[in-house]
């Protein structure tokens, strides 16, 4: 038993001497501070070690600016906006709308309430929907379904301040009461 304790003590002594040698061999970070660090304090030594490890002099530019070197297609977001910005029923494709390919925008943002617009295929809103209902329940489908009616071909759109049921392709610029815009694809 005594041999085990002495072995552990020897190991600890060896580790301590190795650790203190590594800390002493690192350059002093005091060049960055007006106040000198006390070399006797273990806390000061640990802080100096951390400061040296986070020194950005040897890091590539991409790491300094917090920009990854490469993006995958899913991470990358282009700066394309729908033109014209369209709403459409369930039978209309979703995505980026162009003058050549008309699609229902699926990246709508309401500039009035600053919420993402949600849409539900093959549903329409009941006639008794009101502002307070959407303010309290959007964008949660499980709570919104209380005012949704199944209707094939329709698409129900809503944010927290506006709602619309659409069946045919419609340009948002013709719907003056809606403050929805494409938030880029």
mmCIF file with all atom_site columns, N, CA, C and O in Angstrom, residues 70-77:
data_model
loop_
_atom_site.group_PDB
_atom_site.id
_atom_site.type_symbol
_atom_site.label_atom_id
_atom_site.label_alt_id
_atom_site.label_comp_id
_atom_site.label_asym_id
_atom_site.label_entity_id
_atom_site.label_seq_id
_atom_site.pdbx_PDB_ins_code
_atom_site.Cartn_x
_atom_site.Cartn_y
_atom_site.Cartn_z
_atom_site.occupancy
_atom_site.B_iso_or_equiv
_atom_site.pdbx_formal_charge
_atom_site.auth_seq_id
_atom_site.auth_comp_id
_atom_site.auth_asym_id
_atom_site.auth_atom_id
_atom_site.pdbx_PDB_model_num
ATOM 1  N N  . UNK A 1 70 ? -15.462 27.073 -46.613 1.00 0.00 ? 70 UNK A N  1
ATOM 2  C CA . UNK A 1 70 ? -16.356 26.572 -47.650 1.00 0.00 ? 70 UNK A CA 1
ATOM 3  C C  . UNK A 1 70 ? -17.758 26.419 -47.079 1.00 0.00 ? 70 UNK A C  1
ATOM 4  O O  . UNK A 1 70 ? -17.937 26.163 -45.904 1.00 0.00 ? 70 UNK A O  1
ATOM 5  N N  . UNK A 1 71 ? -18.756 26.581 -47.927 1.00 0.00 ? 71 UNK A N  1
ATOM 6  C CA . UNK A 1 71 ? -20.149 26.406 -47.536 1.00 0.00 ? 71 UNK A CA 1
ATOM 7  C C  . UNK A 1 71 ? -20.726 25.213 -48.277 1.00 0.00 ? 71 UNK A C  1
ATOM 8  O O  . UNK A 1 71 ? -20.374 24.956 -49.413 1.00 0.00 ? 71 UNK A O  1
ATOM 9  N N  . UNK A 1 72 ? -21.672 24.552 -47.639 1.00 0.00 ? 72 UNK A N  1
ATOM 10 C CA . UNK A 1 72 ? -22.436 23.559 -48.394 1.00 0.00 ? 72 UNK A CA 1
ATOM 11 C C  . UNK A 1 72 ? -23.598 24.298 -49.033 1.00 0.00 ? 72 UNK A C  1
ATOM 12 O O  . UNK A 1 72 ? -23.922 25.414 -48.661 1.00 0.00 ? 72 UNK A O  1
ATOM 13 N N  . UNK A 1 73 ? -24.269 23.684 -49.992 1.00 0.00 ? 73 UNK A N  1
ATOM 14 C CA . UNK A 1 73 ? -25.384 24.336 -50.670 1.00 0.00 ? 73 UNK A CA 1
ATOM 15 C C  . UNK A 1 73 ? -26.518 24.685 -49.716 1.00 0.00 ? 73 UNK A C  1
ATOM 16 O O  . UNK A 1 73 ? -27.201 25.666 -49.901 1.00 0.00 ? 73 UNK A O  1
ATOM 17 N N  . UNK A 1 74 ? -26.740 23.884 -48.690 1.00 0.00 ? 74 UNK A N  1
ATOM 18 C CA . UNK A 1 74 ? -27.829 24.152 -47.766 1.00 0.00 ? 74 UNK A CA 1
ATOM 19 C C  . UNK A 1 74 ? -27.517 25.330 -46.846 1.00 0.00 ? 74 UNK A C  1
ATOM 20 O O  . UNK A 1 74 ? -28.403 26.024 -46.421 1.00 0.00 ? 74 UNK A O  1
ATOM 21 N N  . UNK A 1 75 ? -26.239 25.549 -46.528 1.00 0.00 ? 75 UNK A N  1
ATOM 22 C CA . UNK A 1 75 ? -25.871 26.655 -45.664 1.00 0.00 ? 75 UNK A CA 1
ATOM 23 C C  . UNK A 1 75 ? -25.874 27.971 -46.428 1.00 0.00 ? 75 UNK A C  1
ATOM 24 O O  . UNK A 1 75 ? -26.092 29.010 -45.861 1.00 0.00 ? 75 UNK A O  1
ATOM 25 N N  . UNK A 1 76 ? -25.617 27.920 -47.703 1.00 0.00 ? 76 UNK A N  1
ATOM 26 C CA . UNK A 1 76 ? -25.475 29.121 -48.492 1.00 0.00 ? 76 UNK A CA 1
ATOM 27 C C  . UNK A 1 76 ? -26.842 29.670 -48.853 1.00 0.00 ? 76 UNK A C  1
ATOM 28 O O  . UNK A 1 76 ? -27.713 28.945 -49.320 1.00 0.00 ? 76 UNK A O  1
ATOM 29 N N  . UNK A 1 77 ? -27.052 30.969 -48.626 1.00 0.00 ? 77 UNK A N  1
ATOM 30 C CA . UNK A 1 77 ? -28.305 31.604 -48.973 1.00 0.00 ? 77 UNK A CA 1
ATOM 31 C C  . UNK A 1 77 ? -27.989 32.678 -50.002 1.00 0.00 ? 77 UNK A C  1
ATOM 32 O O  . UNK A 1 77 ? -27.163 33.550 -49.762 1.00 0.00 ? 77 UNK A O  1
#
